[in-house]
Coordinates of C-alpha atoms and ligand atoms in Angstrom, one line a residue:
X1344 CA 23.6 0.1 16.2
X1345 CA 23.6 -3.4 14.6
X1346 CA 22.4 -3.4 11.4
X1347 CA 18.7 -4.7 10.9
X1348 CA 18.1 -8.2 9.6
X1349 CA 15.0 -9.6 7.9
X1350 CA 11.8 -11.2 9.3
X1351 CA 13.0 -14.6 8.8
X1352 CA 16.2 -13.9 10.4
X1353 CA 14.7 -12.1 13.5
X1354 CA 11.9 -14.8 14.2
X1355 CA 13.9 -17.5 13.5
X1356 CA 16.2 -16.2 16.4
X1357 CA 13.5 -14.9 18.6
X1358 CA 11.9 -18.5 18.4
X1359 CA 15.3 -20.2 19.3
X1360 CA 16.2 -18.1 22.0
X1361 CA 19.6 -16.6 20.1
X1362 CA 17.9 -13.3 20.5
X1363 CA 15.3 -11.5 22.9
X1364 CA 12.0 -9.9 21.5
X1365 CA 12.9 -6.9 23.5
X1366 CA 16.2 -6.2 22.8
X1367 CA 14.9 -6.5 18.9
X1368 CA 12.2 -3.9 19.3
X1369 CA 14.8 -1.7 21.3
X1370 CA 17.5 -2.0 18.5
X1371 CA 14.7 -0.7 16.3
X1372 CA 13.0 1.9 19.0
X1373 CA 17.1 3.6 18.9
X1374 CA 16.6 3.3 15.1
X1375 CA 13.5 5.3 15.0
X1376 CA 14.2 8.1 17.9
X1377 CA 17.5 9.1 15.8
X1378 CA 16.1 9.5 12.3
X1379 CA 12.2 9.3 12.8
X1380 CA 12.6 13.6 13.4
X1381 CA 14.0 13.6 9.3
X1382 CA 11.6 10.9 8.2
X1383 CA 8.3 11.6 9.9
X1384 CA 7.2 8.1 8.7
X1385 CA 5.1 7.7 11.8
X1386 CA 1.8 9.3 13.0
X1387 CA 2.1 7.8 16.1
X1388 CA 5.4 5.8 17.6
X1389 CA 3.9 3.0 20.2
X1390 CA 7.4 2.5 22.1
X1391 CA 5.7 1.3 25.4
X1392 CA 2.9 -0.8 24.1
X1393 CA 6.1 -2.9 21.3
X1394 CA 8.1 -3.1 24.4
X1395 CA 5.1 -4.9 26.4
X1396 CA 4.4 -7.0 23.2
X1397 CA 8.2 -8.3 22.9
X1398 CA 8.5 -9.3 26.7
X1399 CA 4.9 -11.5 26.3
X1400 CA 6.8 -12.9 23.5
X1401 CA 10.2 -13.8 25.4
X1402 CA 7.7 -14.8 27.3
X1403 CA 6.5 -17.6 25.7
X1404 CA 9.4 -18.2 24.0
X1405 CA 10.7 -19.2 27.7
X1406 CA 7.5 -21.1 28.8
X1407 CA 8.0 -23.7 25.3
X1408 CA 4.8 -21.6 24.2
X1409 CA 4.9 -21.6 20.3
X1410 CA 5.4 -17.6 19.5
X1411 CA 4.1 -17.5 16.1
X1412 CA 5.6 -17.2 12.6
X1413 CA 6.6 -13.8 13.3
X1414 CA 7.8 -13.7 16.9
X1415 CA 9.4 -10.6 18.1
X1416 CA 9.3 -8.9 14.3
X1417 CA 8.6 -5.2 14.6
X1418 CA 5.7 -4.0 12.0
X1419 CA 4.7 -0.8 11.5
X1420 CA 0.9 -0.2 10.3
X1421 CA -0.6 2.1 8.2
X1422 CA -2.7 4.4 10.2
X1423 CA -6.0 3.7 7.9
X1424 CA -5.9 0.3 10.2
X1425 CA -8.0 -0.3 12.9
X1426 CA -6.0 -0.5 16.5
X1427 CA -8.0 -1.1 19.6
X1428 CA -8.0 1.9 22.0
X1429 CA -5.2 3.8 20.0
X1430 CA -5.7 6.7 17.5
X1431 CA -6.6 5.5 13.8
X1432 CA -6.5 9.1 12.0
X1433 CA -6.1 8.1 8.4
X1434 CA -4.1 11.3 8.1
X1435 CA -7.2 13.6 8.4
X1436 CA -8.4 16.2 10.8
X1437 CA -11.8 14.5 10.6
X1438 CA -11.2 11.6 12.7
X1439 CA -9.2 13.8 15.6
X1440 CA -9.7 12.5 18.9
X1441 CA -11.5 8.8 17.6
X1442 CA -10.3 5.3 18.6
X1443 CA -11.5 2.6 16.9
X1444 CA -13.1 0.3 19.8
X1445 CA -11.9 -3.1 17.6
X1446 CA -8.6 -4.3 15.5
X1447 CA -9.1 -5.1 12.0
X1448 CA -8.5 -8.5 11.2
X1449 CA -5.2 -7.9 10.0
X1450 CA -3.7 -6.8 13.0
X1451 CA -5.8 -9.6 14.9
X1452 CA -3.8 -12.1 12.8
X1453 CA -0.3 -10.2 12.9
X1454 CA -0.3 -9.9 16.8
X1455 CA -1.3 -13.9 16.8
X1456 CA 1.5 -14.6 14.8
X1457 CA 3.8 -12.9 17.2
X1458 CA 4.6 -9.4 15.6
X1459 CA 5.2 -6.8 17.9
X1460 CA 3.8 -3.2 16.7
X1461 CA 6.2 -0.2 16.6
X1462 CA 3.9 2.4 15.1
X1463 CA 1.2 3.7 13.1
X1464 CA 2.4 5.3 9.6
X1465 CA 1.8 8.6 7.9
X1466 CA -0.1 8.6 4.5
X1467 CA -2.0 10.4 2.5
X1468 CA -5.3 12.0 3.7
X1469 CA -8.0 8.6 3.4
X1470 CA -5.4 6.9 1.0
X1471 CA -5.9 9.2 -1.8
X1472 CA -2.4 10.6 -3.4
X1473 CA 0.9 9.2 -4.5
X1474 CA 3.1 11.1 -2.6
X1475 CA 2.4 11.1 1.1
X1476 CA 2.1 14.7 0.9
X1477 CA -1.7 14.8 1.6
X1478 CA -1.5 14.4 4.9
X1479 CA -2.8 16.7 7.7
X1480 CA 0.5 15.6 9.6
X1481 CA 2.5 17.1 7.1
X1482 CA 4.6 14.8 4.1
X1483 CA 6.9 11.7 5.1
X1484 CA 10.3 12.3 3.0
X1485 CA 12.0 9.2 1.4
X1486 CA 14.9 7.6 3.7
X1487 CA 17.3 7.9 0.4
X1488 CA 16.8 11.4 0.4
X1489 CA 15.0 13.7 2.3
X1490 CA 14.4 16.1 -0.1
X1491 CA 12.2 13.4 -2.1
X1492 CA 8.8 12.1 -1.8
X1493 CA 8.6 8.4 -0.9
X1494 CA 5.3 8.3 -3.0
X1495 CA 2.1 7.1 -1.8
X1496 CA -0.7 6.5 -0.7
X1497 CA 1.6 4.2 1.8
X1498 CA 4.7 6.4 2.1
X1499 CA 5.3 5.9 5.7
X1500 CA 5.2 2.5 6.0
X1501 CA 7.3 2.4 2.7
X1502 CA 10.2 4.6 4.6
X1503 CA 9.7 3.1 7.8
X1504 CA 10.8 -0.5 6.1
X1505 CA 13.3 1.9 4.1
X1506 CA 15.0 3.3 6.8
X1507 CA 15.1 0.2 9.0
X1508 CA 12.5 1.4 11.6
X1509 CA 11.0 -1.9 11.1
X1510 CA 11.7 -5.0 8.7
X1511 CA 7.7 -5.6 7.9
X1512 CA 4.9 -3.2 7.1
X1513 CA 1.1 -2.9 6.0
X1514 CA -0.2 -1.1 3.8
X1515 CA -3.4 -0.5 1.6
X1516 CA -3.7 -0.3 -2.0
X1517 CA -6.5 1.2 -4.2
X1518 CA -4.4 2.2 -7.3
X1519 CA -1.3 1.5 -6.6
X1520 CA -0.6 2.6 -2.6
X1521 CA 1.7 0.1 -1.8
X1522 CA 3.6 -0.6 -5.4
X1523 CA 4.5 2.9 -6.0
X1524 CA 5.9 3.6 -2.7
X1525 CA 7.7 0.6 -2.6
X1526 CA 9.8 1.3 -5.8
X1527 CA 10.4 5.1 -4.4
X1528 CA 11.6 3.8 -1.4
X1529 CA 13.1 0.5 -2.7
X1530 CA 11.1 -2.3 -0.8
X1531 CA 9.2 -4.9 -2.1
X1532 CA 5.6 -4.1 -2.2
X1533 CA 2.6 -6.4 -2.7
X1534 CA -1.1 -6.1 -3.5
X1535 CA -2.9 -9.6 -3.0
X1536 CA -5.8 -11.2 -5.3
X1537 CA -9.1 -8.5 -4.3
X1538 CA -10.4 -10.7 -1.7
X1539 CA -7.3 -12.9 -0.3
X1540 CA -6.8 -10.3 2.9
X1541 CA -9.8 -9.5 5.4
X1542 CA -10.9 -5.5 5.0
X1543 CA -12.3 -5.6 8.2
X1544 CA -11.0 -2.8 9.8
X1545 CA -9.0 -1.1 7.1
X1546 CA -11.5 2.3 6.7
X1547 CA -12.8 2.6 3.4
X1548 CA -11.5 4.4 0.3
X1549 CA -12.8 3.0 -2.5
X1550 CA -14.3 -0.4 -1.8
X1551 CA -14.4 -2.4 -4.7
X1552 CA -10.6 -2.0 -5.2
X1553 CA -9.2 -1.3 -1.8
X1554 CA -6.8 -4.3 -0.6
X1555 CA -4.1 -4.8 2.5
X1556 CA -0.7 -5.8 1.6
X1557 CA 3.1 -6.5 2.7
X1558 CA 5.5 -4.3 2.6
X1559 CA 9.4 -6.0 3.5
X1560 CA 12.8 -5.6 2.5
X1561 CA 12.9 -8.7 -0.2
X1562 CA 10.5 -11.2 -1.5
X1563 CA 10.4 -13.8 0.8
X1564 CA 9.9 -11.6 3.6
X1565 CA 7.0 -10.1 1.8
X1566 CA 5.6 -13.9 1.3
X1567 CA 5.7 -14.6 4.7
X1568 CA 3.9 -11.9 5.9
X1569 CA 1.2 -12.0 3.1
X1570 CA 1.2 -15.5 4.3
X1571 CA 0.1 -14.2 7.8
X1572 CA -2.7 -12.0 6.6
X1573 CA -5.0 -14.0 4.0
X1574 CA -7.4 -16.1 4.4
X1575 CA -11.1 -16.3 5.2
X1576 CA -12.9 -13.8 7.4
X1577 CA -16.4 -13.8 7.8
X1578 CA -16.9 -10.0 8.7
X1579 CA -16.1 -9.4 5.5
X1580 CA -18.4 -10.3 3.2
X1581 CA -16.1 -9.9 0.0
X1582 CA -13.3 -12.0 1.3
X1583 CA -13.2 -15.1 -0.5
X1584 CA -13.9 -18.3 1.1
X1585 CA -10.9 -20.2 -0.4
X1586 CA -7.4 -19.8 0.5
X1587 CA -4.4 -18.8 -2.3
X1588 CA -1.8 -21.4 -2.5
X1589 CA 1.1 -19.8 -0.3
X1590 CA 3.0 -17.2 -1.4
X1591 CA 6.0 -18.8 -0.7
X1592 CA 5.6 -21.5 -2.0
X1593 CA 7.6 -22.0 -5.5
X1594 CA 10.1 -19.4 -4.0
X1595 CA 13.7 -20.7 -5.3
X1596 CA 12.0 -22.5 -8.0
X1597 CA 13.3 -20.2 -10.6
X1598 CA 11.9 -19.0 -14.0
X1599 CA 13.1 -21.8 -16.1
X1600 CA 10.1 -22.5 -18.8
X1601 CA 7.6 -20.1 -17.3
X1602 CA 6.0 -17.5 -19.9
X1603 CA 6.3 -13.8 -19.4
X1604 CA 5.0 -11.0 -21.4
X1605 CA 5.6 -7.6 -21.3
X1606 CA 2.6 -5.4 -21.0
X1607 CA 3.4 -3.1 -24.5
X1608 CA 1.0 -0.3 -23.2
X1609 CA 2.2 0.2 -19.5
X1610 CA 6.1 -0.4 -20.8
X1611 CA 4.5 3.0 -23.1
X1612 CA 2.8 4.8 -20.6
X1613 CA 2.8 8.0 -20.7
X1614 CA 5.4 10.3 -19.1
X1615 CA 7.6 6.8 -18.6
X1616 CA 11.4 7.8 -18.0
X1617 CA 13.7 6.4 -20.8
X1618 CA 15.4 4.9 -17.4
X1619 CA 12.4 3.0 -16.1
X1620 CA 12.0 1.5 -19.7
X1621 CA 15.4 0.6 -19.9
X1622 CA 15.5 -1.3 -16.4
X1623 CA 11.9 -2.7 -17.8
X1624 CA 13.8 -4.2 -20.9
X1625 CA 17.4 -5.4 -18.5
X1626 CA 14.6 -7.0 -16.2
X1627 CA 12.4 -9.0 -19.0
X1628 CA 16.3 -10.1 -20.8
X1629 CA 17.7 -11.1 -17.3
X1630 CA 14.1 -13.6 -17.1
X1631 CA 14.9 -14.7 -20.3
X1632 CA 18.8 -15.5 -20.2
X1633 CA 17.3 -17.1 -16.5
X1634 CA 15.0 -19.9 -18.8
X1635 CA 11.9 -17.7 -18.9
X1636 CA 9.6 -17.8 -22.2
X1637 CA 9.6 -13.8 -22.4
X1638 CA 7.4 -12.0 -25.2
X1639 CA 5.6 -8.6 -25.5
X1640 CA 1.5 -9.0 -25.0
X1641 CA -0.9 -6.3 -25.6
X1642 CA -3.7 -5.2 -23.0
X1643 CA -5.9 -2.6 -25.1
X1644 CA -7.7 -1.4 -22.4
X1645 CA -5.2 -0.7 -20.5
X1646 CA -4.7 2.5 -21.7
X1647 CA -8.2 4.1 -20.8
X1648 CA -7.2 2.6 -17.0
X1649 CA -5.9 5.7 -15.2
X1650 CA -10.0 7.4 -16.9
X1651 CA -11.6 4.9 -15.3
X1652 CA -10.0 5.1 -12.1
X1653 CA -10.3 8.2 -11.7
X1654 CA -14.3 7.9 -11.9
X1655 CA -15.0 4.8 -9.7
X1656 CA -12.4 5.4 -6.8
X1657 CA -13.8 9.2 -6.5
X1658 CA -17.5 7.8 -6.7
X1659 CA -17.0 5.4 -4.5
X1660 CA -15.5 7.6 -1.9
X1661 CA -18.1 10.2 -2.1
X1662 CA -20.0 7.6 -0.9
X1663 CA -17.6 6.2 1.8
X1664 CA -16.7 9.4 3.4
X1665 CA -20.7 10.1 3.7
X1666 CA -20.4 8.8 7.2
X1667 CA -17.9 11.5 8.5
X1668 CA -20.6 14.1 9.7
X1669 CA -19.5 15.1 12.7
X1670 CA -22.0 12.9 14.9
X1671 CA -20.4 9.4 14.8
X1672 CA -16.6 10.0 14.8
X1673 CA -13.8 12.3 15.6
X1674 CA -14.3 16.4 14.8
X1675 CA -16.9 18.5 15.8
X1676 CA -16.9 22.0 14.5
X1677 CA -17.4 24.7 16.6
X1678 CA -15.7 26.4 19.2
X1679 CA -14.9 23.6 21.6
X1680 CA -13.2 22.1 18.5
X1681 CA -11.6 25.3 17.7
X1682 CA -12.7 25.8 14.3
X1683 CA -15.3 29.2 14.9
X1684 CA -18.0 30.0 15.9
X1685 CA -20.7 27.0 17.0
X1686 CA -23.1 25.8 14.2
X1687 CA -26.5 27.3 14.0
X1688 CA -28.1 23.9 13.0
X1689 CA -27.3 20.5 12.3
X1690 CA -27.2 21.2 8.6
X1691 CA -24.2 23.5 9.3
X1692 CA -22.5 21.7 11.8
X1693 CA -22.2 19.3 8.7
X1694 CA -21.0 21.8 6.4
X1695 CA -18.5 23.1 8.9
X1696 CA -17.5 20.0 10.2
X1697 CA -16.8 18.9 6.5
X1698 CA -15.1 22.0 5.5
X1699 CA -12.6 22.1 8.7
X1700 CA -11.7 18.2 9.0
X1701 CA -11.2 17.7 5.0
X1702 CA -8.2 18.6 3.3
X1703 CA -8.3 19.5 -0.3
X1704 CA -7.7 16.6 -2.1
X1705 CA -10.5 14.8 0.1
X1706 CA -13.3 17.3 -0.7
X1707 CA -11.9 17.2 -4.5
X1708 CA -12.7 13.4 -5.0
X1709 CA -15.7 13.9 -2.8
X1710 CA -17.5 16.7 -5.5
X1711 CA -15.8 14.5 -8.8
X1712 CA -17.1 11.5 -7.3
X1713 CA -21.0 12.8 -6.6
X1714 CA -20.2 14.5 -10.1
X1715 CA -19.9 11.3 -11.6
X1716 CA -22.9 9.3 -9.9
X1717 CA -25.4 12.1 -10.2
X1718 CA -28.3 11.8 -12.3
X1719 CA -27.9 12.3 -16.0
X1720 CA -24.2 11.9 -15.5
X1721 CA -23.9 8.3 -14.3
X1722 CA -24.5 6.0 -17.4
X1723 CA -21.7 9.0 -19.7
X1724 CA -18.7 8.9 -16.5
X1725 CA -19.6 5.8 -13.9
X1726 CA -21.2 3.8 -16.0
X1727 CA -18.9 3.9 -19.1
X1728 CA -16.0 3.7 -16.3
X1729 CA -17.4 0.0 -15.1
X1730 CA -17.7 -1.2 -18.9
X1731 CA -14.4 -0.5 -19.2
X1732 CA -13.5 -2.5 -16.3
X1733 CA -15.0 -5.1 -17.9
X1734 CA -12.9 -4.8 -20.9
X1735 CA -9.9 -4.8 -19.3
X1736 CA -10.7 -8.0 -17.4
X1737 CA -11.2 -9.9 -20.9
X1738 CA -8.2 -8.4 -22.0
X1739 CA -6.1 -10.0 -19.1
X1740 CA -7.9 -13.0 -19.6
X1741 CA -6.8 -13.7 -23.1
X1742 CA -3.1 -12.5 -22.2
X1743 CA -3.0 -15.0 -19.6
X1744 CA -4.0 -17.6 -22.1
X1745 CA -0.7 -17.3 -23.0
X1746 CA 1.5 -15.9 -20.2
X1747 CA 2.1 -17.3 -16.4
X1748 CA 2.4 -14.2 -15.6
X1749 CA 3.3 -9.9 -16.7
X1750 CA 5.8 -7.5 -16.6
X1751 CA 5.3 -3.8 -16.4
X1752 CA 7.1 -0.7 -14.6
X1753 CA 5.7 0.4 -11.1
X1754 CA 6.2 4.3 -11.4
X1755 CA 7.2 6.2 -14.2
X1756 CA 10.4 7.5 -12.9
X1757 CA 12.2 7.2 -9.5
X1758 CA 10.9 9.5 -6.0
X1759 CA 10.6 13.3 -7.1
X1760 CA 11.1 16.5 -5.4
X1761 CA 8.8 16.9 -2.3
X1762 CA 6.7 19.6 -3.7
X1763 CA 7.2 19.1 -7.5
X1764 CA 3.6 17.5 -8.1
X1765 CA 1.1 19.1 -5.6
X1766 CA 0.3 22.2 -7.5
X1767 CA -1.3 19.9 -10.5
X1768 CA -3.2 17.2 -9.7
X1769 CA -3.3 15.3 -13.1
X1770 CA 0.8 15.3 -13.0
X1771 CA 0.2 13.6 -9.4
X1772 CA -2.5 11.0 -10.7
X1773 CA -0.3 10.0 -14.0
X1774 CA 2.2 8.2 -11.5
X1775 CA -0.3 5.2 -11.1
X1776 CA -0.9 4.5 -14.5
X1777 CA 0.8 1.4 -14.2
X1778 CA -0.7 0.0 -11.0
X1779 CA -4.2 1.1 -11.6
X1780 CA -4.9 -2.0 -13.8
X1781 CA -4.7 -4.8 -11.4
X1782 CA -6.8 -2.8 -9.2
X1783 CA -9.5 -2.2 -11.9
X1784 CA -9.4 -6.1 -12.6
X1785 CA -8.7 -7.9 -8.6
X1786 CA -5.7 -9.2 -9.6
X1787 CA -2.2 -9.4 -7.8
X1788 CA 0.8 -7.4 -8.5
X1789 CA 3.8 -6.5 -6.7
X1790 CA 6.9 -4.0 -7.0
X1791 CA 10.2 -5.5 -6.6
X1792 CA 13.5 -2.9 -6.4
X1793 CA 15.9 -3.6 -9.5
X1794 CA 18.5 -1.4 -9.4
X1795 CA 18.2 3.0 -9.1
X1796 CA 18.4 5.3 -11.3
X1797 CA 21.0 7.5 -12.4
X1798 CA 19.9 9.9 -9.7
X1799 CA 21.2 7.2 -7.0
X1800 CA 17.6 6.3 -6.2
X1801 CA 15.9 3.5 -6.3
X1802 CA 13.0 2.3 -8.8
X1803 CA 11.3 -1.3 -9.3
X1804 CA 9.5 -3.5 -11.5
X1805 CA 6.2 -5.1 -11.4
X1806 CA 5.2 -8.5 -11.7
X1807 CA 1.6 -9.0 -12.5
X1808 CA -0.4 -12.4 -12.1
X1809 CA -3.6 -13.6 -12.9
X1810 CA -6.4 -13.7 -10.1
X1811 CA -4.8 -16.2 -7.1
X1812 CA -1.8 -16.5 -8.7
X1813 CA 0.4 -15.3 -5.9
X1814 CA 2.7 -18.4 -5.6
X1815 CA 4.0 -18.2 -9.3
X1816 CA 3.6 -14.0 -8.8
X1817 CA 6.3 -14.6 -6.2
X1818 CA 8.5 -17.4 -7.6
X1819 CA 8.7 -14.8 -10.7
X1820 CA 9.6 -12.0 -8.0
X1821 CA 11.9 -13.9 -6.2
X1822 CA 13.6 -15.1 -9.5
X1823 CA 13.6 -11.0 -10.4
X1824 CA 15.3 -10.1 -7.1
X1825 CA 18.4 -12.8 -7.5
X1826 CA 19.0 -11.0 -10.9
X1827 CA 18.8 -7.3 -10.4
X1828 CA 21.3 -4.9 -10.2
X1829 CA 22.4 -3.3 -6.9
X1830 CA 19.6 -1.6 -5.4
X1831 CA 20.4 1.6 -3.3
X1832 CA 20.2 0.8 0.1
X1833 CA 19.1 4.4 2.7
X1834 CA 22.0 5.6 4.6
X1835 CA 20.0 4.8 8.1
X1836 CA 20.5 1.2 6.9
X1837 CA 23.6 0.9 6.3
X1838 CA 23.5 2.5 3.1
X1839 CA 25.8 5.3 1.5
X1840 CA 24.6 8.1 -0.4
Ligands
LIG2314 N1 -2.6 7.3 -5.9 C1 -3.8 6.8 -6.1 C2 -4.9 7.7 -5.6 O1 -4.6 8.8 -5.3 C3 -3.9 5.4 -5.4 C4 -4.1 5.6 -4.0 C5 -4.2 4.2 -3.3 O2 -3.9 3.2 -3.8 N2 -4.8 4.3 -2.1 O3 -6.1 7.4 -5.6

């Protein structure tokens, strides 16, 4: 088995004709039937319909058709995407038996670019969790070791780029879902500027934070892709009109001169590993001995971030999930469905509908989040939650007076036990008090691997930029990735362990 390359490497070849689109996708299709049994990064493995996709490409590729940026690169999608004809479950029982009868604008844009599509990942039920373990599929383990979580909300297509199933993958993040994976699985992960990628098509978790980004295997990689997917889109009302500089941009251009500060509160955060602190500090002197300006900056409100999260992203799901009633999509309840005895009325085909195709993590943001917006409580939880908001975006604004851009941690430690979190929720929630900010505030972030733990495992650090900045995000990134220490590379990669 040959070992994987990147993006660049494979669609530069593809486009050339060095290498076939089909014998790529097959190197990876091997990949995936001899590991995907331990991984379980996939929902749903779409062998037949990536084979068709990579001969159309070779196809091309023959006739002097240009193939796209991405020719012949397998991607694997998270399954809270939208995919024509094929099964979009977003991990829950709820949506059994739907297919969405349109492709979100993301994959619209990746299949005219040329990627070819080997799968639809496993995360948590409706995005909500940090360790893929809320699934109604059962948990993804992390490629490094599959005793470990390989976090979430995106931990399939975290592994699936971890363990070489496929160089490029999407995922969503709301508070963190593509960051904290990333570092668990060591990948680069990236959330664009709220706005920059079309939501079309992604189902909704929270909508006011929710945004699609690249996964990869290093930085350029991830700014090609992110390259691929933003830009205007009319059916989506909150994607923004103008275009980010690309995100490759400055990429090579180094650090020299650039201001960075180090976010004091999330280099505190609570139940931060001294490790993760101490790859924090090797990462912020590495920038400086590189040219950077490097300097601690404080972001007050950062602190009240993971409270205020925890209020709008469960009301705004209440409200999302609304639409799952058993009429419009997937589940029924009753005895066709296989979940007792047939409903008496409609009111109680809702009831057992909701009860049967929810797992519990679902109905739990569900009842916080009509908690939080119901009468009398609104202005004390959801309304205090949104003033925070507010706060925090001054507070960035007055740190990027004086910083290009911030440092931070992605998770507080490197992937735990599967398991070791799910009887306490709060333990599970604390793991994105780092991400949650940029969420809160629209802004871009992105994990990049720097070195592992003393455990063997990998863990990353996060580069924060101000609204747009995603060219100077990634120069930074780029800059952070030429100066880490060895990252841990899976054993299905190549790696040892
Ligand atoms: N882990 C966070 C949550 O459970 C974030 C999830 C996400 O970004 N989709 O809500």
């Amino acid at each position: 088995m040959s070992a994987p390359t990147t993006a660049r490497g494979i669609a530069a070849e593809v486009r050339s004709g060095a290498r076939r689109a089909v014998d790529v996708v097959e190197e990876h299709l091997v990949r995936i039937e001899a590991h995907e049994g331990d991984v379980h990064a996939f929902n749903l493995v779409l062998a037949d319909a990536a084979r068709a996709q990579a001969a159309a490409i070779d196809e091309a590729v023959a006739a002097g058709r240009p193939p796209g940026p991405l020719a012949g690169v397998p991607v694997a999608l998270k399954d809270n995407l939208c995919t024509r004809g094929i099964p979009t479950t977003c991990s829950s029982r709820i949506l059994e038996g739907w297919k969405p009868p349109y492709d979100a604008t993301v994959v619209q844009r990746l299949a005219a670019a040329g990627a070819v599509f080997v799968g639809k990942t496993n995360l948590d039920e409706f995005a909500m969790g940090s360790s893929t373990e809320n699934s109604a599929f059962g948990p993804t383990a992390n490629p490094h070791d599959l005793s470990r979580v390989p976090g979430g909300s995106s931990g399939g297509s975290a592994a699936a780029v971890a363990a070489g199933f496929a160089p490029l993958a999407l995922g969503s993040d709301t508070g963190g879902s593509i960051r904290q994976p990333a570092a668990l699985c060591g990948v680069v992960g990236a959330k664009p500027t709220y706005g920059l990628v079309s939501r079309y098509g992604l189902v909704a978790f929270a909508s006011s934070l929710d945004q699609i980004g690249p996964f990869a295997l290093d930085v350029a990689d991830a700014a090609l892709l992110l390259d691929v997917l933003a830009g205007p889109d009319r059916r989506d009302s909150t994607c923004l009109a103008e275009t980010a500089p690309s995100a490759s941009a400055r990429l090579g251009e180094g650090v020299d001169g650039l201001r960075i500060g180090v976010v004091r509160e999330l280099a505190d955060a609570e139940g931060l590993s001294a490790e993760v602190r101490g790859r924090l500090t090797e990462a912020a002197d590495a920038l400086s001995a590189a040219g950077a300006k490097v300097a601690e900056v404080s972001i007050p409100a950062a602190v009240y971030g993971l409270s205020a999260y925890y209020l709008i992203a469960p009301a705004e799901a209440s409200s999302n999930l609304a639409r799952y009633d058993g009429v419009r999509y997937g589940l029924r309840a009753g005895r066709a469905a296989g979940t007792g005895d047939d409903p008496a009325d409609v009111s109680a085909m809702y009831t057992q509908t909701r009860s049967a195709g929810f797992g519990a993590e679902v109905k739990r943001r569900i009842m916080l989040g009509t908690y939080a917006l119901s009468a009398g409580y609104y202005d004390a939880y959801y309304g205090k939650a949104q003033q925070v908001r507010t706060l925090m975006v001054r507070d960035f604004e007055a740190a990027y007076r004086d910083f290009d851009v911030l440092l931070a941690p992605t998770a507080p430690g490197t992937a735990f036990e599967l398991g070791a979190k799910t009887a306490d929720p709060l333990t599970m929630y604390l793991n994105d008090v780092c991400t949650i900010p940029s969420n809160l505030v629209g802004h871009p972030a992105m994990s990049v691997p720097f070195g592992g733990g003393s455990d063997g495992l990998p863990l990353g650090v996060q580069v924060l930029a101000p609204a747009l900045g995603e060219a100077v995000m990634f120069q930074v990134a780029a800059a952070l990735e030429a100066c880490a220490p060895p990252v841990p590379v899976s054993p299905m990669r190549g790696g040892s362990r």
